[in-house]
JSON list of C-alpha atoms in Angstrom, two decimals:
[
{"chain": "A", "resi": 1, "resn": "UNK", "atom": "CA", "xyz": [194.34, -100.54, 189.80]},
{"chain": "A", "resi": 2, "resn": "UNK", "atom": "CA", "xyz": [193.30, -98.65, 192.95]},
{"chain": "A", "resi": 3, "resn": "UNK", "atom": "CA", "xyz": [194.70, -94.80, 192.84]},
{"chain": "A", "resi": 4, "resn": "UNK", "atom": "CA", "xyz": [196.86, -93.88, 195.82]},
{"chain": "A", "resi": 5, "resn": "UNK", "atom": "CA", "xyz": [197.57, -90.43, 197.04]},
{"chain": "A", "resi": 6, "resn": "UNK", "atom": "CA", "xyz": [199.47, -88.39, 196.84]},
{"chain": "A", "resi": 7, "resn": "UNK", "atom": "CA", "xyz": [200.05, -88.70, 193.16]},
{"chain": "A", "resi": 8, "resn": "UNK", "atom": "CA", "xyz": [203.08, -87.72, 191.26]},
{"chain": "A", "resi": 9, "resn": "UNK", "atom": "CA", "xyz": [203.10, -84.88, 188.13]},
{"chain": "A", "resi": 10, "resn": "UNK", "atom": "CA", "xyz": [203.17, -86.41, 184.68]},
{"chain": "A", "resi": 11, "resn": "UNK", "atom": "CA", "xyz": [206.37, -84.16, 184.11]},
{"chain": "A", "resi": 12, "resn": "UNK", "atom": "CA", "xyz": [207.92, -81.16, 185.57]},
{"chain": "A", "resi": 13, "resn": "UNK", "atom": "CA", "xyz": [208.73, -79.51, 182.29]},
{"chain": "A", "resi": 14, "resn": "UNK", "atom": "CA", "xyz": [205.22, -78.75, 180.78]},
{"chain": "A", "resi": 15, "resn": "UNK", "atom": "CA", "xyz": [204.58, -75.80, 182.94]},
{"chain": "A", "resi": 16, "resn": "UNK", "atom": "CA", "xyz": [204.08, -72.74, 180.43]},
{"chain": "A", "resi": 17, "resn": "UNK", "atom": "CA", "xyz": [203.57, -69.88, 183.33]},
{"chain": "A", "resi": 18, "resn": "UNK", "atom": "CA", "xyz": [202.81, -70.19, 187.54]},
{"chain": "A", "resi": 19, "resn": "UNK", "atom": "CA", "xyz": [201.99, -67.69, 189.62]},
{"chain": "A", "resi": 20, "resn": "UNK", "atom": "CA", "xyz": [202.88, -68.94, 192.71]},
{"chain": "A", "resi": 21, "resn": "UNK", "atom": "CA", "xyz": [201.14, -67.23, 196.31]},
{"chain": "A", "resi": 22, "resn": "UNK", "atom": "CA", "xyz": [202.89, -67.30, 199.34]},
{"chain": "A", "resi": 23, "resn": "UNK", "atom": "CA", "xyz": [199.73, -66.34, 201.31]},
{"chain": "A", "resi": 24, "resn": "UNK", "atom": "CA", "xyz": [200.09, -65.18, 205.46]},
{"chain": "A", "resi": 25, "resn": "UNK", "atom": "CA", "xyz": [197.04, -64.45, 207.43]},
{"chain": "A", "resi": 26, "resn": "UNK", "atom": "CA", "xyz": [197.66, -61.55, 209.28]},
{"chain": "A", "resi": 27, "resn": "UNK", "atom": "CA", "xyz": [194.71, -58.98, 210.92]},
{"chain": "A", "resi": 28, "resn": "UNK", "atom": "CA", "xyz": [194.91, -54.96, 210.93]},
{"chain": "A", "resi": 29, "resn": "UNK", "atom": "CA", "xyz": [192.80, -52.90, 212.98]},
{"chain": "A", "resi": 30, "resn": "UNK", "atom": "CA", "xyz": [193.12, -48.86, 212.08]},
{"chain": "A", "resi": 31, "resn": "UNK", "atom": "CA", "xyz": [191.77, -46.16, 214.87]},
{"chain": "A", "resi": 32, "resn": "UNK", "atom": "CA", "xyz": [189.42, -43.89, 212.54]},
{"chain": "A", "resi": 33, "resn": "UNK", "atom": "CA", "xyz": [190.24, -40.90, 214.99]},
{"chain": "A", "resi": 34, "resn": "UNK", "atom": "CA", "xyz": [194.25, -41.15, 215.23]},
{"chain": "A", "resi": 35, "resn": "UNK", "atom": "CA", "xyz": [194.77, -43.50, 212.06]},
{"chain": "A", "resi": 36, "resn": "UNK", "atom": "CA", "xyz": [196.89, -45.83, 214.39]},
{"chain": "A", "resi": 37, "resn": "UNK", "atom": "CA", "xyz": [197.33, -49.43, 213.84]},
{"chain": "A", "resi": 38, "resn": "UNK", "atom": "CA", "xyz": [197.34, -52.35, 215.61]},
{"chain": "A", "resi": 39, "resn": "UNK", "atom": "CA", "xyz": [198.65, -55.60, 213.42]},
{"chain": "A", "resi": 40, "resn": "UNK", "atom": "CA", "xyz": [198.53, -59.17, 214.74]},
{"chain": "A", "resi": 41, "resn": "UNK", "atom": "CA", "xyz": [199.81, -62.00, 212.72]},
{"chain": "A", "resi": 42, "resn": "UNK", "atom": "CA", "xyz": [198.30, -65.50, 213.13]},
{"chain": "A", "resi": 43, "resn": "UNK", "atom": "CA", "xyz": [199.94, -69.02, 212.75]},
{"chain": "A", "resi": 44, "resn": "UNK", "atom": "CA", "xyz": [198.02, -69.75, 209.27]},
{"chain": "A", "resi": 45, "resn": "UNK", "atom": "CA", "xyz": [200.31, -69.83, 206.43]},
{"chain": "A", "resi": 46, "resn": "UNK", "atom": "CA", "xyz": [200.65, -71.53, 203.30]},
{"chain": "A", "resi": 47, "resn": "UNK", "atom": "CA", "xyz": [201.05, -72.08, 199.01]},
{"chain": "A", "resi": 48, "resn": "UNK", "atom": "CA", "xyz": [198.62, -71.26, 196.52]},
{"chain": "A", "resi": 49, "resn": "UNK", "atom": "CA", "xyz": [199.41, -71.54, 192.79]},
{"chain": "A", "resi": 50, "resn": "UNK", "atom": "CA", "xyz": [197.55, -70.87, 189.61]},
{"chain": "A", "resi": 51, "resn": "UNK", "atom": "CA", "xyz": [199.49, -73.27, 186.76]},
{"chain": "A", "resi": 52, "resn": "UNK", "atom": "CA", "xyz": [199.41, -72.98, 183.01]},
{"chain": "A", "resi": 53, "resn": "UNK", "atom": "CA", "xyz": [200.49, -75.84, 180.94]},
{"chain": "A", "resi": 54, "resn": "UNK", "atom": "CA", "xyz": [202.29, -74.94, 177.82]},
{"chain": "A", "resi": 55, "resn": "UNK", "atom": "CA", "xyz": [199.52, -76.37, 174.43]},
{"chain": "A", "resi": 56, "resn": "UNK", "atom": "CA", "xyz": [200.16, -79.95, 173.86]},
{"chain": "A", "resi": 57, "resn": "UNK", "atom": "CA", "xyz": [198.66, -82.31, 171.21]},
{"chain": "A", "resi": 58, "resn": "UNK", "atom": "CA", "xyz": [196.62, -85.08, 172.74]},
{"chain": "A", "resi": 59, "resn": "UNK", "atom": "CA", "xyz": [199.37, -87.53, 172.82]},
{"chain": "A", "resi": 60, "resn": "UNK", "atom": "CA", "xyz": [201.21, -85.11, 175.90]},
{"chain": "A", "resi": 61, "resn": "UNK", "atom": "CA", "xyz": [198.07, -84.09, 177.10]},
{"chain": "A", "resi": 62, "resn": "UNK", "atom": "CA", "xyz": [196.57, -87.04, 178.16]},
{"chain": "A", "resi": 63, "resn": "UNK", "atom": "CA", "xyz": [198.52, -87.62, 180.31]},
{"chain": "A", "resi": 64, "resn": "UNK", "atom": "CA", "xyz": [197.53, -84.79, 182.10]},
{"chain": "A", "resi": 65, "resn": "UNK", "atom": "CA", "xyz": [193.97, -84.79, 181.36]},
{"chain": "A", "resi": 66, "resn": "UNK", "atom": "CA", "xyz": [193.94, -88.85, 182.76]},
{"chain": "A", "resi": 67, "resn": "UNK", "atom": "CA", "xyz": [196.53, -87.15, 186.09]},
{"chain": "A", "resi": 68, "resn": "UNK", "atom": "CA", "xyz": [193.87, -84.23, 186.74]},
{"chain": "A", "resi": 69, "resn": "UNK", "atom": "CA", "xyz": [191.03, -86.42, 186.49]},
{"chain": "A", "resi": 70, "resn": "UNK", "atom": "CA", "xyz": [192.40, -89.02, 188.84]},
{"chain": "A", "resi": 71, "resn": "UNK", "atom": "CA", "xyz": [192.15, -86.36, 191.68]},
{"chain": "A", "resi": 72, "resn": "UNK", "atom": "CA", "xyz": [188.55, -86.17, 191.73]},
{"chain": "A", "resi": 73, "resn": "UNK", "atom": "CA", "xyz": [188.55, -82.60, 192.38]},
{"chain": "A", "resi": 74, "resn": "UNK", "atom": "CA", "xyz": [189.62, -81.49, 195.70]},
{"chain": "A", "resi": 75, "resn": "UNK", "atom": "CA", "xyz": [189.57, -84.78, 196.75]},
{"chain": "A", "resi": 76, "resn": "UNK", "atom": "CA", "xyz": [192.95, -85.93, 196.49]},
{"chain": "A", "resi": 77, "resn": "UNK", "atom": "CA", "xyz": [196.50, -84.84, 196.40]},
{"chain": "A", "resi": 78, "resn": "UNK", "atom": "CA", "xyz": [199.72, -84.86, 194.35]},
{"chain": "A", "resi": 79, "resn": "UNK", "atom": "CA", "xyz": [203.37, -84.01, 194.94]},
{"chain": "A", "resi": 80, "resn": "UNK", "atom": "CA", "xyz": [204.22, -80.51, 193.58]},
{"chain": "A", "resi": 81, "resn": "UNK", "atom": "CA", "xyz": [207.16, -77.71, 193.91]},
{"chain": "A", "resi": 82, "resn": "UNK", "atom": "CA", "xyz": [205.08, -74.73, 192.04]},
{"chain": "A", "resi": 83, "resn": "UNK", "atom": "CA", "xyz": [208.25, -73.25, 190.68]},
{"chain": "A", "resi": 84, "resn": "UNK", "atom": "CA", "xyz": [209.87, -75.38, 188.13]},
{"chain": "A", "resi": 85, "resn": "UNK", "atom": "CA", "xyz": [213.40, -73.91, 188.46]},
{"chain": "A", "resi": 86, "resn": "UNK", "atom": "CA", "xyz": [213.24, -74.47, 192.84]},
{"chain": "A", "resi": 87, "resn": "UNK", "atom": "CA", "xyz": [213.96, -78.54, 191.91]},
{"chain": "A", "resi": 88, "resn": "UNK", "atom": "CA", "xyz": [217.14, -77.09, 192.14]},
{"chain": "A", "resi": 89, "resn": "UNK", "atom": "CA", "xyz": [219.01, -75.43, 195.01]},
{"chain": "A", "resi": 90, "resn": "UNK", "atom": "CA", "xyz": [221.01, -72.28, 194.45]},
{"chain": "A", "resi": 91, "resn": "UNK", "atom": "CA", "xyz": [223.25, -72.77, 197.16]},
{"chain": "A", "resi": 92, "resn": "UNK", "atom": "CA", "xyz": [225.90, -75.32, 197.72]},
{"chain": "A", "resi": 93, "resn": "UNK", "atom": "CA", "xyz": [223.79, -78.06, 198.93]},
{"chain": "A", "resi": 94, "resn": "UNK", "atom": "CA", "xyz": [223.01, -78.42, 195.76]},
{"chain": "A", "resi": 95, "resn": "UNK", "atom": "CA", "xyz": [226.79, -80.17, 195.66]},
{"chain": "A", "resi": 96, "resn": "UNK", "atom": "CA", "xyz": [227.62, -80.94, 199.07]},
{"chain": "A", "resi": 97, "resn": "UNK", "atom": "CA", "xyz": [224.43, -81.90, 200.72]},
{"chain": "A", "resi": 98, "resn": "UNK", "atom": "CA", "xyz": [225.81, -84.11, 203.41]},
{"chain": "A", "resi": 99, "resn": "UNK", "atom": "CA", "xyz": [222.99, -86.05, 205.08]},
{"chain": "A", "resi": 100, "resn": "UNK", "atom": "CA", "xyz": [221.12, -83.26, 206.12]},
{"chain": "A", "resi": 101, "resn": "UNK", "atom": "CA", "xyz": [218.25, -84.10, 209.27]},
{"chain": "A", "resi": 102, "resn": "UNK", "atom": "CA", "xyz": [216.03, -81.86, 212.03]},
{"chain": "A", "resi": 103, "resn": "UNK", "atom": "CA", "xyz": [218.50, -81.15, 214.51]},
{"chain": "A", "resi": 104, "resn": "UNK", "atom": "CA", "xyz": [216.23, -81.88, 217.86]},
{"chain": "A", "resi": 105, "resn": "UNK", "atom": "CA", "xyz": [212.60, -81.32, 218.97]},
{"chain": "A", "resi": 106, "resn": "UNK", "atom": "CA", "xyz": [210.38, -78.60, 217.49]},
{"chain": "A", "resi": 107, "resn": "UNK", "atom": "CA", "xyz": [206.99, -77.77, 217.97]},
{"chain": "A", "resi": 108, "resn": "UNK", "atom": "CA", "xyz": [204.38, -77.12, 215.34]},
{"chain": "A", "resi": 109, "resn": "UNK", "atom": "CA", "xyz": [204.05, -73.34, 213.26]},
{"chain": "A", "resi": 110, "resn": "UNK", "atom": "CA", "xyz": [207.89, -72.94, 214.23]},
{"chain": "A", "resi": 111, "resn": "UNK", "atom": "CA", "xyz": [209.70, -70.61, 211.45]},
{"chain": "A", "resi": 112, "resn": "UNK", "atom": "CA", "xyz": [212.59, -71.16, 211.93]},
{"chain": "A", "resi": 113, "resn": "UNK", "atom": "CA", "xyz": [214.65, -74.94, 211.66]},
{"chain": "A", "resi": 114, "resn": "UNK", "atom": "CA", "xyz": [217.35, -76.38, 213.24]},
{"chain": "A", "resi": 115, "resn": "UNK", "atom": "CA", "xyz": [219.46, -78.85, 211.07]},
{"chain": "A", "resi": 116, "resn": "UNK", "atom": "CA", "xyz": [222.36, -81.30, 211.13]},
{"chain": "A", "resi": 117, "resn": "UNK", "atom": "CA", "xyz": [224.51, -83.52, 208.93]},
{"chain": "A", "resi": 118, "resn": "UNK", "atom": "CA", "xyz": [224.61, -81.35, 205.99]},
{"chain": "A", "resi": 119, "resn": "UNK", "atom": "CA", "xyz": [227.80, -80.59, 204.07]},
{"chain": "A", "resi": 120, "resn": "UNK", "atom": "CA", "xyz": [230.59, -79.08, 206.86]},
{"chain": "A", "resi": 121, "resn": "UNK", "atom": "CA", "xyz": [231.92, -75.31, 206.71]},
{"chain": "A", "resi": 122, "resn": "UNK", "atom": "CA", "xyz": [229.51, -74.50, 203.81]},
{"chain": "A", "resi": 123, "resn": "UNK", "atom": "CA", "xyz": [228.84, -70.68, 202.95]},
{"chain": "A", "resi": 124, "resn": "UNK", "atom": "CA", "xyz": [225.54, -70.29, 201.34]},
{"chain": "A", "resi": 125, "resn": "UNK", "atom": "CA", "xyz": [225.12, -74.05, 202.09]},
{"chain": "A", "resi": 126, "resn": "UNK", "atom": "CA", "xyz": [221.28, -72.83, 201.26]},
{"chain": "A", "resi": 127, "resn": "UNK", "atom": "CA", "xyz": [221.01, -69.31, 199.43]},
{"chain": "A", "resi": 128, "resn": "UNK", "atom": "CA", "xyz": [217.87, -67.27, 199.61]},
{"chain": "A", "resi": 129, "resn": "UNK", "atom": "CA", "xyz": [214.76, -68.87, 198.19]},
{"chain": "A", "resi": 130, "resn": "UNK", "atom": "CA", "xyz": [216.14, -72.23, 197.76]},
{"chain": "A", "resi": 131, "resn": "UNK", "atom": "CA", "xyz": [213.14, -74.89, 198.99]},
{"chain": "A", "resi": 132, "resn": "UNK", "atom": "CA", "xyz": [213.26, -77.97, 200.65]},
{"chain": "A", "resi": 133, "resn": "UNK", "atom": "CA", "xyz": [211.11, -80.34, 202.09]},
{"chain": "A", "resi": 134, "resn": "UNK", "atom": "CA", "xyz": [210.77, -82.80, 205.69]},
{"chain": "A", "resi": 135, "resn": "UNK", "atom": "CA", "xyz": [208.47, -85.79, 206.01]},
{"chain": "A", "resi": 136, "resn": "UNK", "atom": "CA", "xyz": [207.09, -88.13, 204.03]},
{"chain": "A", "resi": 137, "resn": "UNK", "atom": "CA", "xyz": [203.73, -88.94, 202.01]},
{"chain": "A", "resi": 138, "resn": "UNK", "atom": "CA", "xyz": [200.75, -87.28, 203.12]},
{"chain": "A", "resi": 139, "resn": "UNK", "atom": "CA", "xyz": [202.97, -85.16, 205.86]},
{"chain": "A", "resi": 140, "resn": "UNK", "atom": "CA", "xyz": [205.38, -84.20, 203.32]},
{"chain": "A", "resi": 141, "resn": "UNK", "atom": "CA", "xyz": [206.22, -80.06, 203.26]},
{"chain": "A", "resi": 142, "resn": "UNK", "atom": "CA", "xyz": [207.50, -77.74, 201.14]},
{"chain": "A", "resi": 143, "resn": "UNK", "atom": "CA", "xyz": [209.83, -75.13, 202.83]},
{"chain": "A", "resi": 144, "resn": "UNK", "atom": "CA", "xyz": [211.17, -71.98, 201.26]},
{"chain": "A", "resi": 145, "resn": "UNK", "atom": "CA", "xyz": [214.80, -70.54, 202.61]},
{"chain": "A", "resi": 146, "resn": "UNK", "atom": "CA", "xyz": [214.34, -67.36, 203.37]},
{"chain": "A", "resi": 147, "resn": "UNK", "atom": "CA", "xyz": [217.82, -65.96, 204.15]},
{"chain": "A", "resi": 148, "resn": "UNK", "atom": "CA", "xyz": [221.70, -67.28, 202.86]},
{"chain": "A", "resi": 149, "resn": "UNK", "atom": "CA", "xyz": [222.32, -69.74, 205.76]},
{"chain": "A", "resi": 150, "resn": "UNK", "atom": "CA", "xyz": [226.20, -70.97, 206.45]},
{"chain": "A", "resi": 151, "resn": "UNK", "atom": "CA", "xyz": [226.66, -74.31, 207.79]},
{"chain": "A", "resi": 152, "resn": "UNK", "atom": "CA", "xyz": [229.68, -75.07, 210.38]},
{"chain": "A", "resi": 153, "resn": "UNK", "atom": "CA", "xyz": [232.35, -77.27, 210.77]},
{"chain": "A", "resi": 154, "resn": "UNK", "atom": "CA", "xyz": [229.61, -79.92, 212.14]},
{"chain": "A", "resi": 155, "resn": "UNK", "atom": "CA", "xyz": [227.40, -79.41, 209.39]},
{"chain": "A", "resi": 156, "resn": "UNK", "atom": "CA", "xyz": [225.01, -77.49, 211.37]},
{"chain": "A", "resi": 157, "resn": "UNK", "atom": "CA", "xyz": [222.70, -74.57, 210.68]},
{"chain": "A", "resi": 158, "resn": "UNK", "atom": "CA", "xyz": [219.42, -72.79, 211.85]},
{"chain": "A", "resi": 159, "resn": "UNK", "atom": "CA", "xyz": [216.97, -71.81, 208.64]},
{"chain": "A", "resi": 160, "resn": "UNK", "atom": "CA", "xyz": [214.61, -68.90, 208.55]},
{"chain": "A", "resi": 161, "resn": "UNK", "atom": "CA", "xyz": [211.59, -70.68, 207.11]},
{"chain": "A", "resi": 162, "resn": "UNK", "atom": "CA", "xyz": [208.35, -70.27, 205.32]},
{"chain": "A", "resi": 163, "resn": "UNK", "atom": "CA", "xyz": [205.38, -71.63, 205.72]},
{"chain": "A", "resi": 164, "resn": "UNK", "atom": "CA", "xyz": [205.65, -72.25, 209.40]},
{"chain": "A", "resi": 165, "resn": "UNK", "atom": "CA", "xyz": [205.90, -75.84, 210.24]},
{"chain": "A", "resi": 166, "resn": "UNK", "atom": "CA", "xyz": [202.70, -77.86, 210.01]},
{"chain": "A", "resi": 167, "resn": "UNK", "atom": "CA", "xyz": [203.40, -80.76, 213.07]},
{"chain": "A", "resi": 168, "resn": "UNK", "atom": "CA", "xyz": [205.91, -80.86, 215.80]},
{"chain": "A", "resi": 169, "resn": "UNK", "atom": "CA", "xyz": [209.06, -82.63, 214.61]},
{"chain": "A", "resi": 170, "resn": "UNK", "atom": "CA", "xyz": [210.57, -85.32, 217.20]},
{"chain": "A", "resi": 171, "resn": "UNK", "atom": "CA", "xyz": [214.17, -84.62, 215.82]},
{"chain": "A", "resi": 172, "resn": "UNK", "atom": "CA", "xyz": [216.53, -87.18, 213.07]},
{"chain": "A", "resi": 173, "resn": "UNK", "atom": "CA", "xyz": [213.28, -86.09, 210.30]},
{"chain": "A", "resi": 174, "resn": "UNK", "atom": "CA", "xyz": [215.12, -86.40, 206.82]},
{"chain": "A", "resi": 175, "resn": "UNK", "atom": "CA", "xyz": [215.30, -83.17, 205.07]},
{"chain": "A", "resi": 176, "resn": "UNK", "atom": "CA", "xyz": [215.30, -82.77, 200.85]},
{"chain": "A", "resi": 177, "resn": "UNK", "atom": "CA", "xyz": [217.25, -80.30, 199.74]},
{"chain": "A", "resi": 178, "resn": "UNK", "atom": "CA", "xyz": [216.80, -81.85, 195.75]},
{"chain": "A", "resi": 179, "resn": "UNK", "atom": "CA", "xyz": [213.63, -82.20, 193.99]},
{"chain": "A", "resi": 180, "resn": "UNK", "atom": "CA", "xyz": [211.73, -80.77, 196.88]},
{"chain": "A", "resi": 181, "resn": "UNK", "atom": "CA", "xyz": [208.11, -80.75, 197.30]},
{"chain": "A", "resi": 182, "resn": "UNK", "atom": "CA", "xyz": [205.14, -80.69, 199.25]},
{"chain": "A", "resi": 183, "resn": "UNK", "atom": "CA", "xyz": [201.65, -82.10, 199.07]},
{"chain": "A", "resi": 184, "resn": "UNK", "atom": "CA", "xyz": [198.95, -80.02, 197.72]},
{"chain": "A", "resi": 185, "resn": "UNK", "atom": "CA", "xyz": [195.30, -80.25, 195.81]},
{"chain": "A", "resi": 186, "resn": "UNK", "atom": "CA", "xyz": [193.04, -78.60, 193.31]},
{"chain": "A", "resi": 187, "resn": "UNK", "atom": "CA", "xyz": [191.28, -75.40, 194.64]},
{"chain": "A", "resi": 188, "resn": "UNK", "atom": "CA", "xyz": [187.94, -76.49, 192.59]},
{"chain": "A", "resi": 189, "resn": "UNK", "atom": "CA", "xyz": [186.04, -79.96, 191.75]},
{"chain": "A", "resi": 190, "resn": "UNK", "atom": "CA", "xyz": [186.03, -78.94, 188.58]},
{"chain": "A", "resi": 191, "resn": "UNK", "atom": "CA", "xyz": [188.92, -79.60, 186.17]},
{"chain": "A", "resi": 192, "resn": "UNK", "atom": "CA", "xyz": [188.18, -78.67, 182.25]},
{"chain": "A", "resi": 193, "resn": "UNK", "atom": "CA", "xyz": [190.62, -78.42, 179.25]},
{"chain": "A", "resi": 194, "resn": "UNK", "atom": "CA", "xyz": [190.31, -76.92, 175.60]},
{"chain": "A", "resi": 195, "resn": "UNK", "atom": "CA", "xyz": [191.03, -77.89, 172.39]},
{"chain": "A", "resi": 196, "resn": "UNK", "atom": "CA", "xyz": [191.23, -75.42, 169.12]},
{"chain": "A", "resi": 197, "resn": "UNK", "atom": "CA", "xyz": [190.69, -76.29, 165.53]},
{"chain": "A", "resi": 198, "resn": "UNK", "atom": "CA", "xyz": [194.93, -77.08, 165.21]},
{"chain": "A", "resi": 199, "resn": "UNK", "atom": "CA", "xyz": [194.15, -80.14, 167.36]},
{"chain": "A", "resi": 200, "resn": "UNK", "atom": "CA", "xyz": [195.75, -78.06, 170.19]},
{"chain": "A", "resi": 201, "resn": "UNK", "atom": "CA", "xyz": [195.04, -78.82, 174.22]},
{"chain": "A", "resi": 202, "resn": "UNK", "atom": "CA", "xyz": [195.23, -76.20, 176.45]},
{"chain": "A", "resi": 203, "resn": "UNK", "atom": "CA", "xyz": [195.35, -76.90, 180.77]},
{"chain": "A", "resi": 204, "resn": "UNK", "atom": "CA", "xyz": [195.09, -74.53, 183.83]},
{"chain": "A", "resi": 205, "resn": "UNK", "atom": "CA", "xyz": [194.20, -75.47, 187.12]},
{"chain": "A", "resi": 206, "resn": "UNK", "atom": "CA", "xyz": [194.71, -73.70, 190.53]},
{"chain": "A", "resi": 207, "resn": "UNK", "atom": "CA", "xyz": [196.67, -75.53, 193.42]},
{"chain": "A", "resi": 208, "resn": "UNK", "atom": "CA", "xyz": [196.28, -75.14, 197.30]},
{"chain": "A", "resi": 209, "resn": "UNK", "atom": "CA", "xyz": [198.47, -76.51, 199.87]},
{"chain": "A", "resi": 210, "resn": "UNK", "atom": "CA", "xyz": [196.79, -79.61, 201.39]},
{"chain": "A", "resi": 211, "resn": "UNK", "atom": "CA", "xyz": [196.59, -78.94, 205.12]}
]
């Protein structure tokens, strides 16, 4: 059977630990005679996460072993919201999500994103933090909140957002607000596993945004 990317996680519940990167490339240049600065942010932005899977007996870890190994190192790409508990929405769209779409045109490493159709007259329709995601397969991206947002009696809102936005958006894009994710790959080609004398697997691996 031919493997298709992006591929989907075995589970979303075996993550022991993540340390999840929101990484921002931004230059500083520092006088060595007056110790002023001069800061200039550029447009690249994006995840990084280092996962540990909680020890599984080989039954479980297959599974994973068989998913890892499908993605040929940095080759392909899977489907993947870093933090386990961000599946979920803190704020009421979790509830009420209305049909929620991109609210008009918008051009590429935008921050901010316009949105209509969600749930009407909504405070903290999205709270701080909550993700969610626009597009579809390869162009799929995962969006963090980054301020409570109120919706109004149209169901519209505008949402601080990070990272920016990857491709201009023609407007009417369906926007997750459930189960969000975007579309990343291993950092290395290399993907290894352990087993100790209990018959117990243990998994790590490091994933980057695909951009």
């Amino acid at each position: 059977m031919t493997i298709t990317y992006p591929l989907s996680l075995p589970d979303t519940t075996s993550f022991a630990s993540v340390r999840i990167m929101a990484k921002t490339t931004v230059g500083l240049t520092q006088s060595p005679f007056s110790y002023q600065q001069q800061v200039y942010k550029f447009s690249g932005e994006f995840w990084e996460a280092d996962v540990q899977l909680v020890p599984m007996k080989r039954n479980t870890c297959e599974d994973w072993i068989s998913f890892l190994t499908q993605l040929k190192g940095i080759y392909g790409t899977f489907y993947l919201n870093p933090d386990p508990n961000g599946l979920t929405a803190r704020g009421t769209c979790s509830v009420t999500p209305g049909t929620p779409i991109v609210n008009g045109a918008h051009s590429a490493r935008a921050n901010t994103l316009s949105i209509t159709n969600a749930g009407p007259s909504q405070t903290n329709y999205f709270k701080s933090g909550d993700y969610i995601s626009i597009g579809t397969g390869t162009s799929r991206q995962l969006l963090k909140v980054l301020q409570n947002t109120n919706t109004d009696v149209s169901g519209n809102c505008v949402v601080d957002i990070f990272p920016a936005l990857r491709t201009d958006l023609s407007g009417s894009e369906t926007i997750t607000v459930s189960n969000a994710t975007g579309v990343f790959r291993l950092a290395s080609n290399e993907m290894n596993w352990n087993v100790n004398h209990a018959s117990v697997y243990g998994i790590s691996f490091t994933a980057i945004e695909a951009l």
